[in-house]
Amino acid sequence: MIRAVDLTLTISGHTILNKVSVDVPKNKVTALIGPNGAGKSTLLHTIARLTKQDSGQVLLDNRSITDFENKELARHMSILRQDSAIGSRLKVRDLVSFGRYPHNQGRHSASDDLVVDKVLVDFELDALAERFLDTLSGGQRQRALLAMNFAQDAEAILLDEPLNNLDLSHARQLMHTVKHYVGRGKTFVVVLHDLNYAARYADHIIAMKQGEVFAAGDTSSIFNEGLLSDLYETPIEIVKVNGLPMALSY
Amino acid sequence: MIASLNVLQPYKCYMAVFLLLLFSFASLFVGVIELTPASLWSDPEAAWLLAASRLPRVLSVLLTGTSLAIAGLVMQVLVQNRFVEPATAGSGQSAVLGIILVTLFIPGASLMTKMGLASVTALLGTGLFLLIVRRLPVQETYLVPLVGIVYGGVVGAVATWLAWQADLIQLIDIWLTGEFSGMIRGRYDFLWIAGALAVFSYFLADQFTIASLGEDQARNLGLNYNVMMAIGLVLVSIVTAVTVVTVGVIPFIGLIVPNIVSRWRGDNLRHSLPLVAYSGAMLTLLCDVVGRVVIFPYEVPVGSVFGVVGAFITLWLLYSSPSAKRA
């Protein structure tokens, strides 16, 4: 569904992306893993057209993303940045409603309200809907941002470290919500630092290192002790728990 | 417009409008020459005074207050910082610089030309400020207003120096200290442009709110961020130039009004923008009346009244800032 071809980006002499080519399968969860500074966020931003690459291109359903008009792209692809600090004093419901902007340009219809209501419930925000963002905890704000992103209802949803600030229960819940939306035809690319979340929830893994694709494939093919140890340059052991691979490092 | 406010219960809306009308009405009858509602019927001079001087003054107060409050709000969206406003971050000073340049190089220029060129210099000055601010770390909340004050000071100093060279020092005081005493019939008409821009901004309320979420978030939602920045920049510049040319610089309106409304109703401009417009008009009206009453029959310029009132409110805003507590 998303195909990046030979993406290269150099910023003041540093190669951030070096001929990165990836394929993101439709209707699946793709986890983007790799050590800090591997270029995961930059790849995500480049795919979403927030950062412009020096060369190479990104195709969405075989169409170059540069051919999409702004709102059209926003209806097909959404991205949640890792450090999305919102300074505005907005109510949760208002923020989530702005997710509908690419669809309605601010003129809300009853169907928009239905989407917003549903997403608020999905993220357990219905009780907080009338609260201002600056009265919420970090995790609640993160959920509000995620909810806005999901209200955008794009086919491809890119999430950069969405588990930040979320406690165990909400982290697990988010991944279940992601799976639920895959069932409704969505495609996800999620930057994950916890390999075990990748093992449990991802169908496909892209491993990046030093601005290049280190390995890509089915989750089972990436979960290989040698490969992961090389990727992170640290010993990683894989054990099976209830039939699922778990990566251990200590 | 009032019916579409939809931000307060209807009775509160009517109450607010009634209060504004009441104060405006009262303001009509404050002045050195005695004027009472009764004398309007008996004295033909009184009706003339009302139409030629008092009414233009009240209208110019309302238009200026509204448009400066909106311009402050828009500027805060542009730089994503609550503590800036055109009058302290270089826009006002750039407009003054423009007027001085026009006075120097096109001595017989019409008011329209002055205003046009002041708009251009305000645009350039504000644009440069935006470019500077973009290079500052976003987390440093208080760095942006500080840089703005320094920047405004530098531009203002250049303007003053030029004026001093050209023996225009008295004029610069007039432009740098906003006051409404000169607002008679025919002298305030340009302010309607500023008022119209304030109304126009309401149609872009959602877009401005989305822009305030930050560039990446705005672009993720399909907003043409650069176009919104350009529209905001033009709006701030024209409003600033128009008010500086006609009234002079009035500090703090653009700063305190949006901040108070934000504390109260939040930053969803669809809801807060009408309140900002209203409160800007109301506060300016009150400060103008105070300026006319405190040393009656003389007058304190409204710019000076705002200097005092605004400074106190700003201190309060800073000390009780929720964002400051978080940081």
Coordinates of C-alpha atoms in Angstrom, one line a residue:
Chain A
M1 CA 0.0 0.0 0.0
I2 CA 2.8 2.4 0.9
R3 CA 6.0 2.0 -1.0
A4 CA 9.1 4.1 -0.5
V5 CA 11.7 3.9 -3.2
D6 CA 15.3 4.9 -2.7
L7 CA 14.6 7.7 -0.1
T8 CA 17.7 9.6 0.6
L9 CA 18.0 12.6 2.9
T10 CA 21.1 14.4 4.1
I11 CA 21.0 17.1 6.7
S12 CA 24.1 19.3 7.0
G13 CA 26.4 16.5 6.0
H14 CA 24.8 13.7 8.0
T15 CA 23.0 11.0 6.0
I16 CA 19.7 10.5 7.8
L17 CA 18.2 8.2 5.2
N18 CA 20.3 6.3 2.7
K19 CA 18.5 4.8 -0.2
V20 CA 15.7 3.5 2.0
S21 CA 13.2 1.3 0.1
V22 CA 10.3 -0.2 2.0
D23 CA 7.0 -1.8 1.3
V24 CA 4.2 -1.5 3.8
P25 CA 1.6 -4.2 3.3
K26 CA -2.0 -3.2 3.2
N27 CA -4.3 -4.0 6.1
K28 CA -1.5 -5.0 8.4
V29 CA 0.4 -3.6 11.4
T30 CA 4.0 -2.9 10.4
A31 CA 6.4 -2.2 13.2
L32 CA 9.3 0.1 12.6
I33 CA 12.1 -0.9 15.0
G34 CA 15.8 -0.1 15.4
P35 CA 18.2 1.7 17.7
N36 CA 18.0 5.5 18.5
G37 CA 19.0 7.6 15.6
A38 CA 18.3 4.9 13.0
G39 CA 16.1 7.2 11.0
K40 CA 12.7 5.7 12.0
S41 CA 11.0 9.0 12.7
T42 CA 12.5 10.7 9.7
L43 CA 11.3 7.8 7.5
L44 CA 7.8 8.2 8.9
H45 CA 7.8 12.0 8.4
T46 CA 9.1 11.6 4.8
I47 CA 6.4 9.1 4.0
A48 CA 3.8 11.5 5.4
R49 CA 5.3 14.4 3.4
L50 CA 6.2 16.4 6.5
T51 CA 9.9 16.2 5.6
K52 CA 11.0 16.5 2.1
Q53 CA 13.6 13.9 0.9
D54 CA 16.5 14.8 -1.3
S55 CA 15.8 12.0 -3.7
G56 CA 13.5 9.0 -4.1
Q57 CA 9.8 8.9 -3.9
V58 CA 6.9 7.6 -1.8
L59 CA 3.9 5.9 -3.4
L60 CA 0.5 5.5 -1.8
D61 CA -1.6 3.0 -3.7
N62 CA 0.8 3.3 -6.6
R63 CA 0.4 7.1 -6.7
S64 CA 3.2 9.5 -5.8
I65 CA 2.3 11.4 -2.6
T66 CA 3.4 14.6 -4.2
D67 CA 0.3 14.3 -6.5
F68 CA -2.1 14.5 -3.6
E69 CA -3.7 17.7 -2.8
N70 CA -3.3 18.6 1.0
K71 CA -6.7 17.6 2.3
E72 CA -6.8 14.6 0.0
L73 CA -3.6 13.3 1.4
A74 CA -4.9 13.9 4.9
R75 CA -7.9 11.7 4.1
H76 CA -5.7 8.9 3.0
M77 CA -2.8 9.1 5.5
S78 CA -2.4 10.5 9.0
I79 CA 0.6 10.8 11.2
L80 CA 1.1 11.3 14.9
R81 CA 4.4 12.7 15.8
Q82 CA 6.4 11.5 18.8
D83 CA 6.6 14.9 20.5
S84 CA 3.3 16.5 19.7
A85 CA 3.0 19.1 22.4
I86 CA -0.2 21.1 22.1
G87 CA 0.0 24.5 23.6
S88 CA -3.5 25.5 22.8
R89 CA -6.2 25.2 25.6
L90 CA -8.6 23.0 23.7
K91 CA -11.3 20.7 25.1
V92 CA -10.7 17.1 24.3
R93 CA -13.8 16.9 22.1
D94 CA -12.8 19.9 20.1
L95 CA -9.3 18.5 19.5
V96 CA -10.7 15.2 18.4
S97 CA -13.2 17.0 16.2
F98 CA -10.4 18.7 14.3
G99 CA -9.5 15.2 13.1
R100 CA -12.6 15.5 10.8
Y101 CA -11.3 18.7 9.3
P102 CA -9.9 17.0 6.1
H103 CA -13.4 15.6 5.5
N104 CA -15.6 18.6 6.4
Q105 CA -13.4 21.7 6.5
G106 CA -15.0 22.7 9.7
R107 CA -18.6 22.1 8.9
H108 CA -19.6 19.3 11.1
S109 CA -22.3 16.9 10.1
A110 CA -24.1 14.4 12.3
S111 CA -21.9 11.6 10.8
D112 CA -18.8 13.5 11.9
D113 CA -20.1 13.6 15.4
L114 CA -20.7 9.9 15.3
V115 CA -17.1 9.2 14.3
V116 CA -15.9 11.6 17.1
D117 CA -18.1 9.9 19.6
K118 CA -17.0 6.4 18.6
V119 CA -13.3 7.4 18.8
L120 CA -13.8 9.0 22.2
V121 CA -15.2 5.8 23.5
D122 CA -12.4 3.7 21.8
F123 CA -9.8 5.8 23.7
E124 CA -11.8 5.9 27.0
L125 CA -12.1 9.7 26.7
D126 CA -15.8 10.0 26.7
A127 CA -15.8 11.1 30.4
L128 CA -13.0 13.6 29.7
A129 CA -14.5 15.0 26.5
E130 CA -15.3 18.4 28.0
R131 CA -12.0 18.8 29.9
F132 CA -9.3 21.2 28.7
L133 CA -6.1 19.4 27.5
D134 CA -4.0 21.3 30.0
T135 CA -5.9 19.8 32.9
L136 CA -5.1 16.2 31.8
S137 CA -2.2 13.9 32.6
G138 CA 0.5 13.2 30.0
G139 CA -1.1 9.8 29.2
Q140 CA -4.6 11.3 28.8
R141 CA -3.2 14.0 26.5
Q142 CA -1.5 11.3 24.4
R143 CA -4.7 9.4 24.1
A144 CA -6.5 12.6 23.0
L145 CA -4.0 13.1 20.3
L146 CA -4.3 9.5 19.2
A147 CA -8.1 9.9 19.2
M148 CA -7.8 13.0 16.9
N149 CA -5.6 11.0 14.6
F150 CA -8.0 8.1 14.5
A151 CA -11.0 10.4 13.9
Q152 CA -9.2 11.5 10.8
D153 CA -10.2 8.0 9.5
A154 CA -7.3 7.7 7.0
E155 CA -6.6 4.4 5.4
A156 CA -2.9 4.6 6.4
I157 CA -2.1 5.6 10.0
L158 CA 1.5 6.3 11.0
L159 CA 2.2 6.4 14.7
D160 CA 5.6 7.5 16.1
E161 CA 6.2 5.9 19.4
P162 CA 2.5 6.1 20.4
L163 CA 3.1 4.1 23.6
N164 CA 5.0 7.1 25.1
N165 CA 3.3 8.2 28.3
L166 CA 0.9 5.4 28.3
D167 CA 0.7 3.0 31.3
L168 CA 0.7 -0.7 30.8
S169 CA -3.0 -1.1 30.6
H170 CA -3.5 1.8 28.1
A171 CA -0.5 0.7 26.0
R172 CA -2.0 -2.7 25.7
Q173 CA -5.4 -1.2 25.0
L174 CA -4.0 1.0 22.2
M175 CA -2.5 -2.0 20.5
H176 CA -5.8 -3.7 20.7
T177 CA -7.5 -0.7 19.2
V178 CA -4.9 -0.7 16.4
K179 CA -5.7 -4.4 15.8
H180 CA -9.4 -3.6 15.8
Y181 CA -9.0 -0.8 13.2
V182 CA -6.9 -3.2 11.1
G183 CA -10.0 -5.4 11.1
R184 CA -11.8 -2.4 9.6
G185 CA -9.4 -2.0 6.7
K186 CA -6.7 0.3 8.1
T187 CA -3.0 0.0 7.6
F188 CA -0.6 0.9 10.4
V189 CA 3.0 1.8 10.6
V190 CA 4.1 2.0 14.2
V191 CA 7.4 3.0 15.7
L192 CA 7.9 0.7 18.6
H193 CA 10.7 0.5 21.1
D194 CA 9.4 -2.5 23.0
L195 CA 10.2 -5.5 20.9
N196 CA 7.7 -7.6 22.7
Y197 CA 4.8 -5.3 21.6
A198 CA 6.2 -5.8 18.1
A199 CA 6.2 -9.5 18.5
R200 CA 2.7 -9.6 19.9
Y201 CA 0.9 -7.1 17.6
A202 CA 2.9 -6.6 14.4
D203 CA 2.4 -8.6 11.2
H204 CA 5.4 -7.2 9.5
I205 CA 8.6 -5.6 10.8
I206 CA 11.0 -3.1 9.3
A207 CA 14.3 -2.9 11.2
M208 CA 16.4 0.2 10.5
K209 CA 19.9 1.0 11.5
Q210 CA 22.1 4.0 10.6
G211 CA 19.7 5.4 8.0
E212 CA 19.3 2.1 6.2
V213 CA 16.9 -0.8 6.2
F214 CA 18.6 -3.5 8.2
A215 CA 16.0 -6.1 7.7
A216 CA 12.4 -6.4 6.7
G217 CA 9.9 -9.2 6.7
D218 CA 7.4 -11.2 8.7
T219 CA 7.5 -10.8 12.4
S220 CA 8.7 -14.4 12.8
S221 CA 11.6 -13.9 10.3
I222 CA 12.9 -10.8 12.2
F223 CA 12.6 -12.4 15.6
N224 CA 16.0 -14.0 15.3
E225 CA 18.6 -13.7 18.1
G226 CA 21.5 -13.0 15.8
L227 CA 19.6 -10.4 13.8
L228 CA 18.2 -8.5 16.7
S229 CA 21.6 -8.7 18.6
D230 CA 23.3 -7.2 15.5
L231 CA 20.6 -4.6 15.1
Y232 CA 20.9 -3.2 18.6
E233 CA 24.5 -4.2 19.1
T234 CA 23.6 -5.8 22.4
P235 CA 23.0 -9.4 23.3
I236 CA 19.3 -10.3 22.9
E237 CA 17.9 -13.7 23.8
I238 CA 14.6 -15.0 22.5
V239 CA 12.4 -17.3 24.5
K240 CA 9.0 -18.6 23.7
V241 CA 6.2 -17.8 26.1
N242 CA 2.8 -19.3 25.3
G243 CA 4.0 -19.8 21.8
L244 CA 5.0 -16.1 21.4
P245 CA 8.6 -15.0 21.0
M246 CA 9.8 -12.7 23.7
A247 CA 13.0 -10.7 23.4
L248 CA 15.0 -10.5 26.5
S249 CA 17.9 -8.2 27.2
Y250 CA 19.5 -7.5 30.5
Chain B
M1 CA -22.9 37.7 14.1
I2 CA -24.3 37.8 17.6
A3 CA -26.8 35.0 16.9
S4 CA -24.0 32.8 15.6
L5 CA -21.7 33.4 18.6
N6 CA -23.2 30.3 20.2
V7 CA -20.7 30.5 23.0
L8 CA -22.8 31.7 25.9
Q9 CA -26.4 31.3 26.8
P10 CA -28.5 33.7 24.8
Y11 CA -29.4 35.9 27.8
K12 CA -25.7 36.4 28.6
C13 CA -25.1 37.4 25.0
Y14 CA -27.9 40.0 25.1
M15 CA -26.6 41.2 28.5
A16 CA -23.1 41.6 27.0
V17 CA -24.4 43.5 24.0
F18 CA -26.6 45.6 26.2
L19 CA -23.6 46.5 28.4
L20 CA -21.5 47.5 25.4
L21 CA -24.3 49.7 24.1
L22 CA -24.8 51.2 27.5
F23 CA -21.1 52.1 27.9
S24 CA -20.9 53.4 24.4
F25 CA -23.9 55.5 25.0
A26 CA -22.4 56.8 28.3
S27 CA -19.1 57.5 26.5
L28 CA -21.0 59.8 24.0
F29 CA -21.8 62.1 26.8
V30 CA -18.3 62.4 28.4
G31 CA -16.4 65.4 27.3
V32 CA -15.3 69.0 27.9
I33 CA -18.3 70.5 26.1
E34 CA -21.4 69.5 28.1
L35 CA -23.7 67.3 26.2
T36 CA -26.7 65.5 27.6
P37 CA -29.3 63.3 25.9
A38 CA -31.9 66.0 26.6
S39 CA -29.8 68.8 25.0
L40 CA -29.8 66.8 21.7
W41 CA -33.5 67.8 21.2
S42 CA -33.1 71.4 22.1
D43 CA -29.7 72.4 20.9
P44 CA -28.8 72.0 17.2
E45 CA -25.1 72.5 18.2
A46 CA -25.4 69.4 20.4
A47 CA -26.5 67.2 17.5
W48 CA -23.6 68.4 15.4
L49 CA -21.1 67.8 18.2
L50 CA -22.5 64.3 18.6
A51 CA -22.3 63.5 14.9
A52 CA -18.9 65.1 14.2
S53 CA -17.0 64.3 17.3
R54 CA -18.5 62.0 19.9
L55 CA -19.9 59.3 17.7
P56 CA -16.8 59.0 15.6
R57 CA -14.8 58.7 18.8
V58 CA -16.9 55.9 20.2
L59 CA -16.9 54.1 16.9
S60 CA -13.1 54.4 16.5
V61 CA -12.7 53.1 20.0
L62 CA -14.8 50.1 19.3
L63 CA -13.2 49.3 16.0
T64 CA -9.7 49.8 17.3
G65 CA -10.3 47.7 20.5
T66 CA -11.8 44.8 18.5
S67 CA -9.3 44.7 15.7
L68 CA -6.2 45.1 17.9
A69 CA -7.4 42.3 20.2
I70 CA -8.0 40.1 17.2
A71 CA -4.6 41.0 15.7
G72 CA -3.0 40.0 19.0
L73 CA -4.8 36.7 18.9
V74 CA -3.7 36.0 15.3
M75 CA -0.1 37.0 16.1
Q76 CA -0.1 34.5 19.0
V77 CA -1.3 31.8 16.7
L78 CA 1.4 32.7 14.2
V79 CA 4.3 32.5 16.6
Q80 CA 2.6 29.9 18.9
N81 CA 3.3 31.9 21.9
R82 CA 0.8 33.6 24.2
F83 CA 2.9 36.5 25.3
V84 CA 3.4 38.4 22.1
E85 CA 1.3 41.1 20.4
P86 CA 1.9 43.4 17.5
A87 CA 2.5 46.5 19.6
T88 CA 5.4 45.0 21.5
A89 CA 6.9 42.7 18.9
G90 CA 7.9 45.1 16.2
S91 CA 4.8 45.4 14.1
G92 CA 3.7 48.7 15.6
Q93 CA 7.2 50.1 15.5
S94 CA 7.7 49.0 11.9
A95 CA 4.5 50.8 11.0
V96 CA 5.7 54.0 12.6
L97 CA 9.0 53.6 10.8
G98 CA 7.0 53.3 7.6
I99 CA 5.1 56.5 8.3
I100 CA 8.3 58.4 9.0
L101 CA 9.8 57.1 5.7
V102 CA 6.8 58.3 3.8
T103 CA 6.8 61.6 5.6
L104 CA 10.5 62.0 4.7
F105 CA 10.4 60.9 1.1
I106 CA 6.8 61.7 0.0
P107 CA 6.0 64.8 2.0
G108 CA 2.6 65.4 0.5
A109 CA 1.5 61.8 0.6
S110 CA -2.2 61.1 1.2
L111 CA -3.4 59.3 4.3
M112 CA -4.1 56.3 2.0
T113 CA -0.5 56.2 0.8
K114 CA 0.8 56.6 4.3
M115 CA -1.3 53.7 5.4
G116 CA -0.4 51.5 2.5
L117 CA 3.3 52.0 3.0
A118 CA 3.0 51.6 6.7
S119 CA 1.2 48.3 6.1
V120 CA 4.1 47.2 3.9
T121 CA 6.7 48.1 6.5
A122 CA 4.6 46.4 9.2
L123 CA 4.4 43.3 7.0
L124 CA 8.2 43.3 6.5
G125 CA 8.9 44.0 10.2
T126 CA 6.5 41.3 11.4
G127 CA 7.7 38.8 8.8
L128 CA 11.3 39.3 9.9
F129 CA 10.2 38.8 13.5
L130 CA 8.5 35.5 12.5
L131 CA 11.7 34.3 10.8
I132 CA 13.7 35.1 13.9
V133 CA 11.2 33.4 16.2
R134 CA 11.2 30.2 14.0
R135 CA 14.8 29.7 15.0
L136 CA 14.1 29.9 18.7
P137 CA 13.4 26.8 20.7
V138 CA 9.6 26.4 21.1
Q139 CA 9.8 25.3 24.7
E140 CA 11.3 28.6 25.8
T141 CA 8.0 30.3 26.4
Y142 CA 9.4 33.6 27.7
L143 CA 12.2 33.8 25.1
V144 CA 9.8 34.8 22.3
P145 CA 8.3 37.8 24.0
L146 CA 11.7 38.9 25.2
V147 CA 13.1 38.7 21.7
G148 CA 10.0 40.6 20.5
I149 CA 10.5 43.4 23.0
V150 CA 14.2 43.7 22.1
Y151 CA 13.3 43.6 18.4
G152 CA 10.5 46.1 18.7
G153 CA 12.9 48.4 20.7
V154 CA 15.5 48.2 17.9
V155 CA 13.0 49.0 15.2
G156 CA 11.5 51.8 17.4
A157 CA 15.0 53.2 18.0
V158 CA 15.7 53.3 14.2
A159 CA 12.3 55.2 13.7
T160 CA 13.1 57.6 16.5
W161 CA 16.6 58.3 15.2
L162 CA 15.2 59.0 11.7
A163 CA 12.6 61.2 13.2
W164 CA 15.2 63.1 15.2
Q165 CA 17.3 63.6 12.1
A166 CA 14.4 65.0 10.3
D167 CA 13.0 67.1 13.1
L168 CA 9.9 64.9 13.4
I169 CA 10.3 64.0 17.1
Q170 CA 7.0 65.5 18.1
L171 CA 5.2 63.5 15.5
I172 CA 6.7 60.3 16.6
D173 CA 5.2 60.8 20.1
I174 CA 1.8 61.1 18.5
W175 CA 2.2 57.8 16.7
L176 CA 3.7 56.0 19.5
T177 CA 1.1 57.1 22.0
G178 CA -2.3 56.0 20.9
E179 CA -5.2 58.3 21.7
F180 CA -8.7 59.0 20.4
S181 CA -9.1 62.7 21.0
G182 CA -8.4 63.4 17.3
M183 CA -11.1 61.1 16.1
I184 CA -13.6 63.3 14.4
R185 CA -15.7 62.7 11.4
G186 CA -13.6 61.8 8.3
R187 CA -10.5 61.0 10.3
Y188 CA -11.3 57.5 11.4
D189 CA -12.8 55.9 8.3
F190 CA -9.8 53.6 7.7
L191 CA -10.5 51.9 10.9
W192 CA -13.5 50.2 9.2
I193 CA -10.9 48.2 7.2
A194 CA -9.4 46.9 10.5
G195 CA -12.9 46.1 11.7
A196 CA -13.8 44.3 8.5
L197 CA -10.6 42.2 8.8
A198 CA -11.6 41.3 12.4
V199 CA -14.9 40.0 11.1
F200 CA -13.2 38.2 8.2
S201 CA -10.9 36.4 10.7
Y202 CA -13.9 34.7 12.2
F203 CA -14.5 32.8 8.9
L204 CA -11.0 31.3 9.3
A205 CA -11.4 30.5 13.0
D206 CA -11.0 26.8 12.5
Q207 CA -8.1 27.2 10.3
F208 CA -6.3 29.4 12.7
T209 CA -7.0 27.0 15.6
I210 CA -5.6 24.2 13.6
A211 CA -2.5 26.3 12.7
S212 CA -2.1 26.9 16.5
L213 CA -1.6 23.1 16.9
G214 CA 1.8 23.5 15.2
E215 CA 3.0 23.1 11.7
D216 CA 3.3 19.3 11.5
Q217 CA -0.1 18.7 13.1
A218 CA -1.7 21.3 10.9
R219 CA -0.2 19.8 7.8
N220 CA -1.2 16.3 8.9
L221 CA -4.8 17.6 8.9
G222 CA -4.3 18.9 5.3
L223 CA -4.1 22.6 6.2
N224 CA -2.0 24.7 3.9
Y225 CA 0.1 26.0 6.8
N226 CA 2.1 28.5 4.8
V227 CA -1.0 30.1 3.3
M228 CA -2.5 30.5 6.8
M229 CA 0.7 32.1 8.0
A230 CA 0.7 34.5 5.1
I231 CA -3.0 35.4 5.7
G232 CA -2.3 35.9 9.4
L233 CA 0.7 38.0 8.7
V234 CA -1.2 40.3 6.2
L235 CA -4.0 40.6 8.7
V236 CA -1.8 41.6 11.6
S237 CA 0.1 44.0 9.5
I238 CA -2.8 45.8 8.0
V239 CA -4.7 46.1 11.3
T240 CA -1.5 47.4 13.0
A241 CA -0.8 49.9 10.2
V242 CA -4.3 51.2 10.1
T243 CA -4.6 51.7 13.8
V244 CA -1.1 53.3 14.1
V245 CA -1.8 55.7 11.3
T246 CA -5.2 56.8 12.7
V247 CA -4.9 56.3 16.5
G248 CA -1.3 55.5 17.3
V249 CA 0.2 52.5 19.1
I250 CA -1.9 51.2 21.9
P251 CA 0.0 48.5 23.9
F252 CA -1.4 45.5 25.7
I253 CA -4.8 45.1 24.2
G254 CA -3.6 42.4 21.9
L255 CA -1.8 40.7 24.7
I256 CA -4.2 40.8 27.7
V257 CA -7.5 40.3 26.0
P258 CA -6.8 37.0 24.2
N259 CA -5.0 35.7 27.3
I260 CA -7.9 36.5 29.6
V261 CA -10.4 34.9 27.2
S262 CA -8.2 31.9 26.8
R263 CA -8.1 31.3 30.5
W264 CA -11.9 31.6 30.6
R265 CA -13.0 29.8 27.5
G266 CA -10.0 28.1 25.9
D267 CA -8.4 28.5 22.6
N268 CA -10.9 27.1 20.1
L269 CA -11.2 30.3 18.1
R270 CA -14.6 29.4 16.9
H271 CA -15.8 30.0 20.4
S272 CA -13.2 32.4 21.7
L273 CA -12.7 34.8 18.8
P274 CA -16.1 36.6 19.2
L275 CA -15.3 37.0 22.9
V276 CA -11.9 38.4 22.1
A277 CA -13.5 40.9 19.7
Y278 CA -16.1 41.9 22.2
S279 CA -13.7 42.1 25.2
G280 CA -11.2 44.2 23.2
A281 CA -13.9 46.7 22.4
M282 CA -15.2 46.8 25.9
L283 CA -11.8 47.2 27.6
T284 CA -10.7 49.9 25.2
L285 CA -14.0 51.8 25.7
L286 CA -13.5 51.6 29.5
C287 CA -9.9 52.7 29.3
D288 CA -10.8 55.6 27.0
V289 CA -13.5 56.8 29.4
V290 CA -11.1 56.5 32.3
G291 CA -8.5 58.5 30.4
R292 CA -11.0 61.3 29.9
V293 CA -12.3 61.4 33.4
V294 CA -9.2 61.1 35.7
I295 CA -7.8 64.6 35.1
F296 CA -10.9 66.2 33.6
P297 CA -11.1 68.5 31.8
Y298 CA -7.8 67.3 30.4
E299 CA -7.2 63.9 28.9
V300 CA -4.8 61.0 29.5
P301 CA -4.1 59.2 26.2
V302 CA -5.7 55.8 26.1
G303 CA -2.3 54.4 25.2
S304 CA -1.0 55.6 28.6
V305 CA -4.0 54.2 30.5
F306 CA -3.4 50.9 28.8
G307 CA 0.2 51.1 29.8
V308 CA -0.8 51.1 33.4
V309 CA -3.8 48.8 33.3
G310 CA -2.0 46.4 30.9
A311 CA 1.1 46.1 32.9
F312 CA -0.8 45.0 36.0
I313 CA -2.9 42.5 34.1
T314 CA 0.1 41.2 32.3
L315 CA 2.0 40.6 35.6
W316 CA -1.0 38.8 36.9
L317 CA -1.2 36.7 33.8
L318 CA 2.5 35.8 34.1
Y319 CA 2.3 34.9 37.8
S320 CA -0.8 32.8 37.4
S321 CA 0.2 31.2 34.1
P322 CA -0.8 27.6 34.0
S323 CA 1.9 27.0 31.3
A324 CA 4.5 28.6 33.6
K325 CA 3.5 26.2 36.4
R326 CA 3.8 23.3 34.1
A327 CA 7.2 24.3 32.8

